[in-house]
Structure formats: structure tokens, C-alpha cells
Short mmCIF file of C-alpha atoms (C1' of nucleotides) in Angstrom, two decimals:
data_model
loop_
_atom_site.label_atom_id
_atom_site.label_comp_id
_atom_site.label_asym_id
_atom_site.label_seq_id
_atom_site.Cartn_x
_atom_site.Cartn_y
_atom_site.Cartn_z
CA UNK G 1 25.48 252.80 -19.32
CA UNK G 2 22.72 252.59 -16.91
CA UNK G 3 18.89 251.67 -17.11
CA UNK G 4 18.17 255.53 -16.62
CA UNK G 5 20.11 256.58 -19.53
CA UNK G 6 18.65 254.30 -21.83
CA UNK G 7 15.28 255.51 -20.45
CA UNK G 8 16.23 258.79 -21.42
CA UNK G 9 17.14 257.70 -25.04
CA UNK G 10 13.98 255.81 -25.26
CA UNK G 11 11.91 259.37 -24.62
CA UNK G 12 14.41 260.88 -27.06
CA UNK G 13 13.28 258.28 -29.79
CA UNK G 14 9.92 259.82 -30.03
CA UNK G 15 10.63 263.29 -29.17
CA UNK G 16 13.29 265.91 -28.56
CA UNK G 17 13.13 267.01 -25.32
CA UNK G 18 14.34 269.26 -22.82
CA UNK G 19 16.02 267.90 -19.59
CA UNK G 20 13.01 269.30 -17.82
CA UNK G 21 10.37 267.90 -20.08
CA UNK G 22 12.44 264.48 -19.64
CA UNK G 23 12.65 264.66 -15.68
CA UNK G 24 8.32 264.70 -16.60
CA UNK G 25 8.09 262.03 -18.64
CA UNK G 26 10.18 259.58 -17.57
CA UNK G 27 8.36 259.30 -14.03
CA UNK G 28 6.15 256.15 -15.20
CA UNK G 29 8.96 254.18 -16.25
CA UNK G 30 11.95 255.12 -14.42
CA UNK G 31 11.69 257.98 -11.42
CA UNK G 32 14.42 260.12 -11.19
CA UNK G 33 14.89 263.57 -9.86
CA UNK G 34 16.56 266.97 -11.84
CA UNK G 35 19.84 266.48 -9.85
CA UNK G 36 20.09 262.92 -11.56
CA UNK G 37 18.89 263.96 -15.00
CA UNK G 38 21.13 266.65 -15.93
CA UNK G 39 24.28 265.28 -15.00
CA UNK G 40 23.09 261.92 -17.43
CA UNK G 41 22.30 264.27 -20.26
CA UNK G 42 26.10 266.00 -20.37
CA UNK G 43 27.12 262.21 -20.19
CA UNK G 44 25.43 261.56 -22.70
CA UNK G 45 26.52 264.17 -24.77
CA UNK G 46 30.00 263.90 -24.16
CA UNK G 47 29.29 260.17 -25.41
CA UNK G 48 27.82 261.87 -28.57
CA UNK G 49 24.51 259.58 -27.85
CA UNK G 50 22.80 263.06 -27.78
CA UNK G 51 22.72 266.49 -29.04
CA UNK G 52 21.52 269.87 -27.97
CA UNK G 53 20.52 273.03 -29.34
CA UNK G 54 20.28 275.99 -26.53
CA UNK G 55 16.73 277.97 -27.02
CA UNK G 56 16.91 281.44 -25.49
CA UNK G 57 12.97 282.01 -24.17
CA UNK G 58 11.55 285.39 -23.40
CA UNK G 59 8.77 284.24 -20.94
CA UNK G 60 10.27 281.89 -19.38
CA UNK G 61 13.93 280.52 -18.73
CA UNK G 62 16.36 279.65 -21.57
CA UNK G 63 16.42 275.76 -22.12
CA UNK G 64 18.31 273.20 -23.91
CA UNK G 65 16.37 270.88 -26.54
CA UNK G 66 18.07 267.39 -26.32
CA UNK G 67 17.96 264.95 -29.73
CA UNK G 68 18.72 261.61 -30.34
CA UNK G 69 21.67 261.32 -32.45
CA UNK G 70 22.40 258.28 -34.96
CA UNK G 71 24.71 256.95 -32.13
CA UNK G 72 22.42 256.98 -29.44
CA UNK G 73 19.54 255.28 -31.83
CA UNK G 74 21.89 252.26 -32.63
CA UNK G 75 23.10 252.31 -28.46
CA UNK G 76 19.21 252.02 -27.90
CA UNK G 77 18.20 249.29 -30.07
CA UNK G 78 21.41 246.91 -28.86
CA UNK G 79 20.17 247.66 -25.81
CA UNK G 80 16.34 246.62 -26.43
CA UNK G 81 17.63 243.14 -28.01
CA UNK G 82 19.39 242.73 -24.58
CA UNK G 83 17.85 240.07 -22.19
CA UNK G 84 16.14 242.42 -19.56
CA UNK G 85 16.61 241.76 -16.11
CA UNK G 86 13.69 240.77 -13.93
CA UNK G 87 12.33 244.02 -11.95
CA UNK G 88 13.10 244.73 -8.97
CA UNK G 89 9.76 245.55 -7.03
CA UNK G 90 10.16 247.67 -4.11
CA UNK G 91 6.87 247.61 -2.11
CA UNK G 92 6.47 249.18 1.04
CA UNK G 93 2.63 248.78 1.41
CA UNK G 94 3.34 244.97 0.72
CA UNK G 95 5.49 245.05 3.64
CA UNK G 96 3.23 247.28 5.78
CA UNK G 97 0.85 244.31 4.61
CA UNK G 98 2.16 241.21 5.42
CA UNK G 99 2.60 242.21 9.29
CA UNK G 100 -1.09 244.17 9.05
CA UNK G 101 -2.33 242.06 12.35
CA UNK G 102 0.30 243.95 14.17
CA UNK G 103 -2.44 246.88 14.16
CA UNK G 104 -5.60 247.05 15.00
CA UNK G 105 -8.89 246.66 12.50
CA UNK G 106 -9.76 250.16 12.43
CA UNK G 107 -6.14 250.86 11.69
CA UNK G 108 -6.04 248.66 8.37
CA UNK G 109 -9.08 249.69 7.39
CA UNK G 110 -8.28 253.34 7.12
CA UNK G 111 -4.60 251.62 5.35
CA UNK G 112 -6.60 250.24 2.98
CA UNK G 113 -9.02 253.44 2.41
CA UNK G 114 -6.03 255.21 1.98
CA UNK G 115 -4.54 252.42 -0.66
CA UNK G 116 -8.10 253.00 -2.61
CA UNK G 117 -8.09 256.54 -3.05
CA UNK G 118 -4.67 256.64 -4.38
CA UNK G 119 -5.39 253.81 -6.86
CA UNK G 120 -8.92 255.52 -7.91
CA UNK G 121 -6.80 258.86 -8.46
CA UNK G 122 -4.48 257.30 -10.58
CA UNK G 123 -7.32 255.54 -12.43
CA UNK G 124 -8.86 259.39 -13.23
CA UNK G 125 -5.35 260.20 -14.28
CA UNK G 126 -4.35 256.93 -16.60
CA UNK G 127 -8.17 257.11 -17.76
CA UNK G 128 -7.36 260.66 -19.03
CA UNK G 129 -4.00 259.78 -20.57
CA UNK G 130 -6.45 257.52 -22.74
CA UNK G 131 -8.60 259.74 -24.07
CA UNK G 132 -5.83 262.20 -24.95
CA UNK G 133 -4.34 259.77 -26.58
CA UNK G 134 -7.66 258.29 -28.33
CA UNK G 135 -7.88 262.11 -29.62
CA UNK G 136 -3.96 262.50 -30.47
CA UNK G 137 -4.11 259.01 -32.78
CA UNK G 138 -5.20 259.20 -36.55
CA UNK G 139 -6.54 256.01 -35.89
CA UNK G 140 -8.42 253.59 -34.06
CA UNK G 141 -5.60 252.51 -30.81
CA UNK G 142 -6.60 249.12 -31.89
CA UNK G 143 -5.15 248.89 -35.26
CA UNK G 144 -2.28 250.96 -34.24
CA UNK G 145 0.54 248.50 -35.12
CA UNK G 146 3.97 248.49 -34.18
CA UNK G 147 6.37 250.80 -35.43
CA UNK G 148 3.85 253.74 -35.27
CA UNK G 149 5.49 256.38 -32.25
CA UNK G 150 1.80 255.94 -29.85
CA UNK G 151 1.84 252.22 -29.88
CA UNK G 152 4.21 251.69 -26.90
CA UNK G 153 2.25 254.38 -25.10
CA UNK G 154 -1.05 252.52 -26.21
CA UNK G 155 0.01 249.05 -25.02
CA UNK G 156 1.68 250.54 -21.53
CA UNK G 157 -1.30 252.20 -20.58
CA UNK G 158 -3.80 249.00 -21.28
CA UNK G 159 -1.12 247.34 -19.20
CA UNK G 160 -1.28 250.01 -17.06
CA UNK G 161 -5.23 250.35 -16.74
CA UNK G 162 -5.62 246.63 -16.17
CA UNK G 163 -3.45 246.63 -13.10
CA UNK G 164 -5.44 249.44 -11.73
CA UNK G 165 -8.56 247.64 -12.00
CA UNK G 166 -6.61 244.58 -10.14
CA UNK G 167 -5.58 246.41 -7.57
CA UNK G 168 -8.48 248.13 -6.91
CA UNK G 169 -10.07 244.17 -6.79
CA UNK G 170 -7.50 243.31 -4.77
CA UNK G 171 -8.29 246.49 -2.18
CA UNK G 172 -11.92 246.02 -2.32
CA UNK G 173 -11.20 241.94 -1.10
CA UNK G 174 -8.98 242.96 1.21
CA UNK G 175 -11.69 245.25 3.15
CA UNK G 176 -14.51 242.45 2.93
CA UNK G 177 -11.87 240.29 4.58
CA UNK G 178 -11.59 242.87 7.49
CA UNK G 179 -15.26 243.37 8.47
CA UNK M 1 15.25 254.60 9.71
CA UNK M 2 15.00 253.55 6.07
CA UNK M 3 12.71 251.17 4.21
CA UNK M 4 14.85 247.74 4.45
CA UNK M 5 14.91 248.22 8.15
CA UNK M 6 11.59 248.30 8.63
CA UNK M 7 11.20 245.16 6.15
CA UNK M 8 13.89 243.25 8.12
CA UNK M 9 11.54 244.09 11.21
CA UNK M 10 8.15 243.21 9.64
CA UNK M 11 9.89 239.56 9.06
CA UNK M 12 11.46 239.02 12.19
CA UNK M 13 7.64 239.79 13.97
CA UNK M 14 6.69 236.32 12.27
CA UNK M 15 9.96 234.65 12.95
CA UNK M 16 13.14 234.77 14.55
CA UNK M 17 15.82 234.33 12.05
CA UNK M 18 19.41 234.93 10.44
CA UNK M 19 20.93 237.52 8.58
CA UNK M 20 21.34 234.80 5.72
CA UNK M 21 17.61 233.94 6.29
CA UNK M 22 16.39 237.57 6.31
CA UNK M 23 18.37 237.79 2.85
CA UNK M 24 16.22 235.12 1.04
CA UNK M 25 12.94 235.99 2.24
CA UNK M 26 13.03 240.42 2.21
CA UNK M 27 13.46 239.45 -1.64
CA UNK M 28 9.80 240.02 -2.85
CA UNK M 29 9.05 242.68 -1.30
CA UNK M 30 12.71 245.04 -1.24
CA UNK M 31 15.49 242.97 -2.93
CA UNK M 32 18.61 243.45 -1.13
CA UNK M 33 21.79 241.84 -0.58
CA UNK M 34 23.81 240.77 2.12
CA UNK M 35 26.45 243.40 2.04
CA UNK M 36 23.54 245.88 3.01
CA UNK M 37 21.87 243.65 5.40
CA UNK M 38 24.36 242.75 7.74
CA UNK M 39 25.27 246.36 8.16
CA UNK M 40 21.54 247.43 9.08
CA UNK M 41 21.31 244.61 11.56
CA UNK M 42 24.29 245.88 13.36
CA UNK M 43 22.62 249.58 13.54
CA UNK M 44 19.47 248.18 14.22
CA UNK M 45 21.06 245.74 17.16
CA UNK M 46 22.45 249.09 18.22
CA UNK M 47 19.28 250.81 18.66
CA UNK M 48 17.91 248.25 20.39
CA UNK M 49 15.30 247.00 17.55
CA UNK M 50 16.44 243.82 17.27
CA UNK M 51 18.92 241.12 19.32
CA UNK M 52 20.76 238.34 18.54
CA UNK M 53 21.70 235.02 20.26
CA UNK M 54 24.91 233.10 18.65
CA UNK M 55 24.78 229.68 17.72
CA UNK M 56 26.98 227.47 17.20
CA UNK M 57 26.91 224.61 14.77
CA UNK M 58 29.29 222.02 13.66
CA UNK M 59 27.69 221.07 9.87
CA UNK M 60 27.86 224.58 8.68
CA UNK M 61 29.03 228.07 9.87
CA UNK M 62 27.88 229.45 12.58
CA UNK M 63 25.34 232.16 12.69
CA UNK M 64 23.47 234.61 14.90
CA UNK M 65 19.84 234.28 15.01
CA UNK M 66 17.86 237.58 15.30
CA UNK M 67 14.64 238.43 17.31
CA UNK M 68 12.48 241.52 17.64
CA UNK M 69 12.83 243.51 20.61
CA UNK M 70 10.00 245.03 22.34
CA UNK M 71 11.30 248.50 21.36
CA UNK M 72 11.62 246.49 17.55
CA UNK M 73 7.43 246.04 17.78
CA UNK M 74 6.55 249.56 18.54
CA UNK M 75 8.34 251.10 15.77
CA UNK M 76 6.78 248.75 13.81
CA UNK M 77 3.44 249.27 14.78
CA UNK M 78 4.28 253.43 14.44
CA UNK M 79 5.81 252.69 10.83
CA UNK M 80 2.59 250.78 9.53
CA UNK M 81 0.12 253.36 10.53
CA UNK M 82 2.28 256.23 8.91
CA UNK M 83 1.20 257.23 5.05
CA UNK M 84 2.84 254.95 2.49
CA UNK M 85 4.58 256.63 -0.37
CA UNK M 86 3.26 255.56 -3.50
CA UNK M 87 5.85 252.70 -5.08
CA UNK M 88 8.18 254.16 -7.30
CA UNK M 89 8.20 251.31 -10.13
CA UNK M 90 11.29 250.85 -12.18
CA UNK M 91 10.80 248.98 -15.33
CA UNK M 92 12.99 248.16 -17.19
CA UNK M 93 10.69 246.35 -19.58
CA UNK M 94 8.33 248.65 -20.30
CA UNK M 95 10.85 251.48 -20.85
CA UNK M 96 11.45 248.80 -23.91
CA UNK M 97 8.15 248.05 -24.97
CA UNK M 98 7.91 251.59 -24.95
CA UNK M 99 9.95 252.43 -28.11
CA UNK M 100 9.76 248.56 -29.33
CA UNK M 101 9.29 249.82 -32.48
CA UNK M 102 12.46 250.22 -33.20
CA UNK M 103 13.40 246.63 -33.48
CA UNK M 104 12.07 244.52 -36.30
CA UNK M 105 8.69 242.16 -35.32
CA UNK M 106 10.76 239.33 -34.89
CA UNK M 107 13.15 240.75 -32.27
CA UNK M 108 9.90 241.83 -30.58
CA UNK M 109 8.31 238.61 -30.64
CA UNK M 110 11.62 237.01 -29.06
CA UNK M 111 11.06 239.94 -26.03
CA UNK M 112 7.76 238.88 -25.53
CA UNK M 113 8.41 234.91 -25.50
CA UNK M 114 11.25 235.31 -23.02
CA UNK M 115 9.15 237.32 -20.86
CA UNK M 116 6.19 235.37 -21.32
CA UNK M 117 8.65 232.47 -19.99
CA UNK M 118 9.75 234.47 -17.26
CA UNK M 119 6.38 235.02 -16.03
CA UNK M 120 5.47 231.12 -16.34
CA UNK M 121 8.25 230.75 -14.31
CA UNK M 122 6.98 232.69 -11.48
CA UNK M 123 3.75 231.60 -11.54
CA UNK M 124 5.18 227.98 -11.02
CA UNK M 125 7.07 229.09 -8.27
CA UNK M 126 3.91 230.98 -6.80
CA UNK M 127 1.42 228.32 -7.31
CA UNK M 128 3.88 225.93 -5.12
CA UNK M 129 4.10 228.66 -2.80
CA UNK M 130 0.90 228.75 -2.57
CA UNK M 131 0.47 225.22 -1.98
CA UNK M 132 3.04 224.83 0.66
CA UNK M 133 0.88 227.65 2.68
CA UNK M 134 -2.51 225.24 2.17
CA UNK M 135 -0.42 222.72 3.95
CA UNK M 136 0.85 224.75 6.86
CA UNK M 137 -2.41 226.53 7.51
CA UNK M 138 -4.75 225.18 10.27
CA UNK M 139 -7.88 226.25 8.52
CA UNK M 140 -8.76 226.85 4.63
CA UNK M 141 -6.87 230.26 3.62
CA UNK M 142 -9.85 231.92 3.19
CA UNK M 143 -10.96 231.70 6.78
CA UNK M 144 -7.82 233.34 8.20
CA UNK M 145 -7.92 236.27 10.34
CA UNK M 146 -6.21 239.23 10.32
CA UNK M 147 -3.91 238.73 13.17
CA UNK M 148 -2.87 235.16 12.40
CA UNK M 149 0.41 234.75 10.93
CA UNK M 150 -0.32 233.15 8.12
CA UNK M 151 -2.65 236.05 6.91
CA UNK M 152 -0.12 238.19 5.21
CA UNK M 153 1.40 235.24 3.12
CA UNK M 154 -2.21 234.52 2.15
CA UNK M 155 -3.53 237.82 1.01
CA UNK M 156 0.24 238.98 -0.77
CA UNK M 157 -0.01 235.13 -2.48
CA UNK M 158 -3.20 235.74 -3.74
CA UNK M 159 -2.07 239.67 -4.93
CA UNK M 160 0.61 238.10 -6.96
CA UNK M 161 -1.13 235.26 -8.82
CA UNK M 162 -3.66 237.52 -9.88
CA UNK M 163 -0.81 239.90 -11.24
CA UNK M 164 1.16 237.21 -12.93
CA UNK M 165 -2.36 236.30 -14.51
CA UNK M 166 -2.82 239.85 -15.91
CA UNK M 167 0.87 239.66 -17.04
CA UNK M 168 0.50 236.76 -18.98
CA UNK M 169 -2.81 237.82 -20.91
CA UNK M 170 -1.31 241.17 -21.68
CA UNK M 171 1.78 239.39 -23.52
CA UNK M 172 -0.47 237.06 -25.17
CA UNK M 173 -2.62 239.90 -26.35
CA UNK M 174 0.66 241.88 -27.37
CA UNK M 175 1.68 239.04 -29.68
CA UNK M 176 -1.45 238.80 -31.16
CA UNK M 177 -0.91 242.33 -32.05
CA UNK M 178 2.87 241.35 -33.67
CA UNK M 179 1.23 238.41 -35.77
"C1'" DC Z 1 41.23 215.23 -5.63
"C1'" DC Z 2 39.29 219.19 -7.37
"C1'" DT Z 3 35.67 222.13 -8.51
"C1'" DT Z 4 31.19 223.75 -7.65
"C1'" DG Z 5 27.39 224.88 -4.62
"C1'" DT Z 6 25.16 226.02 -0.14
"C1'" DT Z 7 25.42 227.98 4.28
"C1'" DA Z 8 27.12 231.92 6.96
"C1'" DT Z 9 29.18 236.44 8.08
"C1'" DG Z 10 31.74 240.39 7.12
"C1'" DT Z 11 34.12 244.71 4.70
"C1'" DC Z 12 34.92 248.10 1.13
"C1'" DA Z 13 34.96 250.67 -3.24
"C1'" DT Z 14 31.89 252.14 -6.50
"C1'" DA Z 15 27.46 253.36 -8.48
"C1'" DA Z 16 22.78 255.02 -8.20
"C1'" DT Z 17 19.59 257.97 -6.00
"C1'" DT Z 18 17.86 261.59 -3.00
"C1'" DG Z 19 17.52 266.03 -0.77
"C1'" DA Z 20 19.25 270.38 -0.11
"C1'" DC Z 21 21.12 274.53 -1.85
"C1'" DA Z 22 21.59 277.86 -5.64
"C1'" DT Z 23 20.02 281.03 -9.40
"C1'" DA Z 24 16.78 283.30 -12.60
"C1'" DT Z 25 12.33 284.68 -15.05
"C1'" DG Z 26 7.51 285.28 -15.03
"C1'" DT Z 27 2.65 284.68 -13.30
"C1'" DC Z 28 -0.90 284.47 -10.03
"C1'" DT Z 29 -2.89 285.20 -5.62
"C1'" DA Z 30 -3.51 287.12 -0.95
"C1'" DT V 1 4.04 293.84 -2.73
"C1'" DA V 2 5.24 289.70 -0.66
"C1'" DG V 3 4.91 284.82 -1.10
"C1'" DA V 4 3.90 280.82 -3.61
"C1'" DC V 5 4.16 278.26 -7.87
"C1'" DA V 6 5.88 276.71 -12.56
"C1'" DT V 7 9.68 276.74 -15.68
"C1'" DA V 8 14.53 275.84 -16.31
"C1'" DT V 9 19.30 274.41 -15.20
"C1'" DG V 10 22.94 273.32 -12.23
"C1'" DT V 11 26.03 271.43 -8.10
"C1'" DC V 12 27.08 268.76 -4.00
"C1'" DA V 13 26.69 266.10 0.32
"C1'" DA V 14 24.51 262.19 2.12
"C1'" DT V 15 22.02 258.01 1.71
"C1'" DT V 16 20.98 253.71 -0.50
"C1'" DA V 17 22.34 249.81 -3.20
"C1'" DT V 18 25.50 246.83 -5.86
"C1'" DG V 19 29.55 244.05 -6.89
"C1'" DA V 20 33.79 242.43 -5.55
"C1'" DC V 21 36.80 240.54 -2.23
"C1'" DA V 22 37.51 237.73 1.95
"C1'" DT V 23 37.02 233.67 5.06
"C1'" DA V 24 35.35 229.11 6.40
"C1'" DA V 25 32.90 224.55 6.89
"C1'" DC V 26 30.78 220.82 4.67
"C1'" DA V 27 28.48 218.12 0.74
"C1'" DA V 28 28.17 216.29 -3.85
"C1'" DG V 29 29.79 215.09 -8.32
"C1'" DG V 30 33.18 214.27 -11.86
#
DNA sequence: CCTTGTTATGTCATAATTGACATATGTCTA
DNA sequence: TAGACATATGTCAATTATGACATAACAAGG
């Protein structure tokens, strides 16, 4: 079974979804279009590692609400004890940036502008995700501990948050170096 | 033309190189084996991006040493001043801390420790990195210029440390929260 | 002497991923 | 009222990426 499968099982853990609602979610961790999902989730099924109950809607079109089943929850917790393979970081801008004196200043500059806004816009966006979930958690995040369902999504946005912040460093270096 | 292409470009616009060399060094920044390499260089050779000079040699196989092309440079230059997608991160890791919950604390602890380990690992590798480019720079790294070669190395270097330095407090501060 | 590892290039089947096409309901806007 | 957008599911061709197989020369170690 693939990475993206367990992915989906890992949403499933915490929630039932739909195959829609999963196509959403799963963007931070693992992105994957429709045309990828759907196919996994009758896979999955047929593997009995999920189950679905088909929810005629009035407003809006009928959907399928995918659950973990007992199968799926033991297939997902072999697969956590598993070593995990190092990523495998794909990074166009790093590329773009390691030949950036093939351009000219002005050029990089406006690269680099560019680089900013989208890491300030995500910063808005993972900065919101926080306070939702500050407002969604009975408790403090802080004392959330570990087998309570908004831990992981505590700790991954931190992780998350802190990048941002280096990044945004990183870019803010980067354009001192180029005036 | 795809991603990889245009990373097998960027390096051969420092250096002229190898298929086999190309393989080693297009790993941090779009991981890729051979089997997909030598392929690309061929369509690449055919559209006149790149050429290649065969040598000879009597201690190991022979091999065919590629070089940008004049025609190589400009679609270079046209790639890096296009919009860069934002990187779609796969991780693997996360998608685990995510639901970690669902092993017991000691499991988790034995997650963190190997990737803790892991990240050690790199930083070693880094740091030496790092050192090796102190020793084939001119000038101290932080004078370098934009369009000297070395620039790139420098700046992506630096990028990484920093990153593997936020990595490492974040799994120190996540087993602090399993104690 | 034999196995393993490194260098070096290549092909091919399979798997993973994307992008396009397809359908259907309802809302909101121009 | 026509077009765009969000929800919702699905298929299929094409592209991208991996893993296995193939060949070959030399070095190092057991």
C-alpha cells in the first residue's frame, strides 16, 4: 500500500470523511488530486481498510462518508511503527536559486518579492489555523498530550509556523545580500 | 519541458559533467534516478539544450561528459524568471506524527529518536559541506556575489543548516512533551 | 578466487501522479 | 439568463518516477 493511502487512513483516524473532504485535507501532508483519491478509496474498500455509507443530499450532490474500519486502524498503526523513509524534497525555487546569477539583480529581487508574499500568505493562513484551533481545544494547546485527536494538528502546525518564520529570515537575508 | 530538465540544466551552467555525476548532485534539490536521467539527457541533447563529448577511459567505463548549449542558457534564464509553483511537500513523517497517538509513548519516543538521528546525520554531512565550500571559496562566504558560482551553494548551505536546526529543536521539544 | 562496491550507461515494466473530460445540483453575480 | 463557482463523484490518457534487469571495467577485502 502506498504513502497516500495511509495518508488517507491517517485523516480517517480522526474523522469520517468524504472523498471530497479528504482530497481537502490531505493537501498539507500529501497533495493529491480527485482523480487519485477516489480510485484509492474503492481500493481501500475492496481491502475492507474502509467503509462507506452513501448520504443522499438535497442541496447539494449525494456523497459517500468514508470510516475507518478495525482493519484499516491496525494497517495504520503497523505502518506508523515502520522506519519512515527520509523525504524526498522537491524544490524548484532551490533550483531557480542556486543558478540566480544567471539573471540579472532586478530579476531576483522581484524572485524573491515574489517568494515573500507567498510565505507571508501562508503565515495569515497557518496563523488562522491556530486560532481555530486555540478556540476548537478544551484546553490550553500546551498541555494537550498525546493521544488527544488535536495534538498532531497542534505539534504540525508549531512545526509548521516555525519554518515560516525561517523562511521568511531566510528571504529577508537573501534581499540584503542583493542590494 | 519538465522540472528535472531544467535542474539537470541549472547544474550543468556551473559545471560540465556526466550523467552519473548529474545523478549524485540533482539529489537535494529533485531526487531522481538514473533510469530517468539518462532518458532526459537524450531529449534534451535532441533539442539542442545540452551536448556531449565521449571520453574514453581505461580505469573505469567510459562516459559522456555533458555541457550547456547556448540554446541550454536561454531557456534557463526564461525558466528562472517564470512564477514558481509553490513546493508540493510530501511527508511522510508528519502524516505520522499526525495521528501518533495511536501508538503507545514508547513507540513514539523510538520515532522521534530515529528521526532525531536522522537529522544529526544530515547536519554532519551539511556542516562538512559547508566546510569544504570555506575551502574552495576565494573570499569569506559572506562576501560572495550574486553571480559568482559559489553563491548558490552558499546561500542553499546556509537555508539548510538553519532548517536542520529548527528540526532538531522541534523533536527535542516533542519529546519533552512524551516525558 | 569470489563477492561486494564504485563507476558508468542503458532499457523496460510498473507504479504514482497529473490534467482533461464527464456529469449533476445549487448558488451567486453580471 | 448566462456564466462562474463550490460541491460531489467518476474515468482515462499522458506524464513522471521507481525498481528491476542488463552489461562492463576495475579495486578491495576475505
Amino acid at each position: 500500500m502506498n504513502t497516500l493511502s495511509y495518508g488517507l487512513l491517517s485523516l480517517l483516524s480522526k474523522n469520517s470523511r468524504t472523498g471530497y473532504e479528504l482530497m481537502q485535507h490531505i493537501q498539507p501532508f500529501w497533495p493529491a488530486k480527485h482523480s487519485q483519491i477516489y480510485p484509492l478509496l474503492a481500493q481501500l474498500e475492496q481491502k475492507g481498510c474502509v467503509e462507506f455509507v452513501h448520504v443522499p443530499q438535497s442541496d447539494k450532490p449525494d456523497k459517500k462518508v468514508y470510516s475507518l474500519t478495525d482493519t484499516g486502524l491496525k494497517a495504520l498503526q503497523e505502518w506508523i511503527g515502520m522506519p519512515t523513509d527520509a523525504p524526498a524534497t522537491r524544490d524548484e525555487f532551490a533550483l531557480k536559486v542556486y543558478c540566480i546569477g544567471l539573471v540579472s539583480k532586478a530579476e531576483a529581487m522581484k524572485m524573491l518579492v515574489e517568494r515573500e508574499d507567498y510565505y507571508i500568505k501562508r503565515k495569515v493562513h497557518y496563523t488562522q489555523s491556530f486560532e481555530k484551533l486555540v478556540k476548537l481545544s478544551e484546553k490550553p494547546l500546551e498541555e494537550l498530550e498525546m493521544d488527544e485527536p488535536l495534538f498532531g494538528n497542534y505539534v504540525l502546525l508549531r512545526k509548521a509556523l516555525h519554518k515560516l518564520d525561517a523562511d521568511l529570515n531566510w528571504c529577508e537575508w537573501m534581499k540584503s545580500k542583493l542590494k
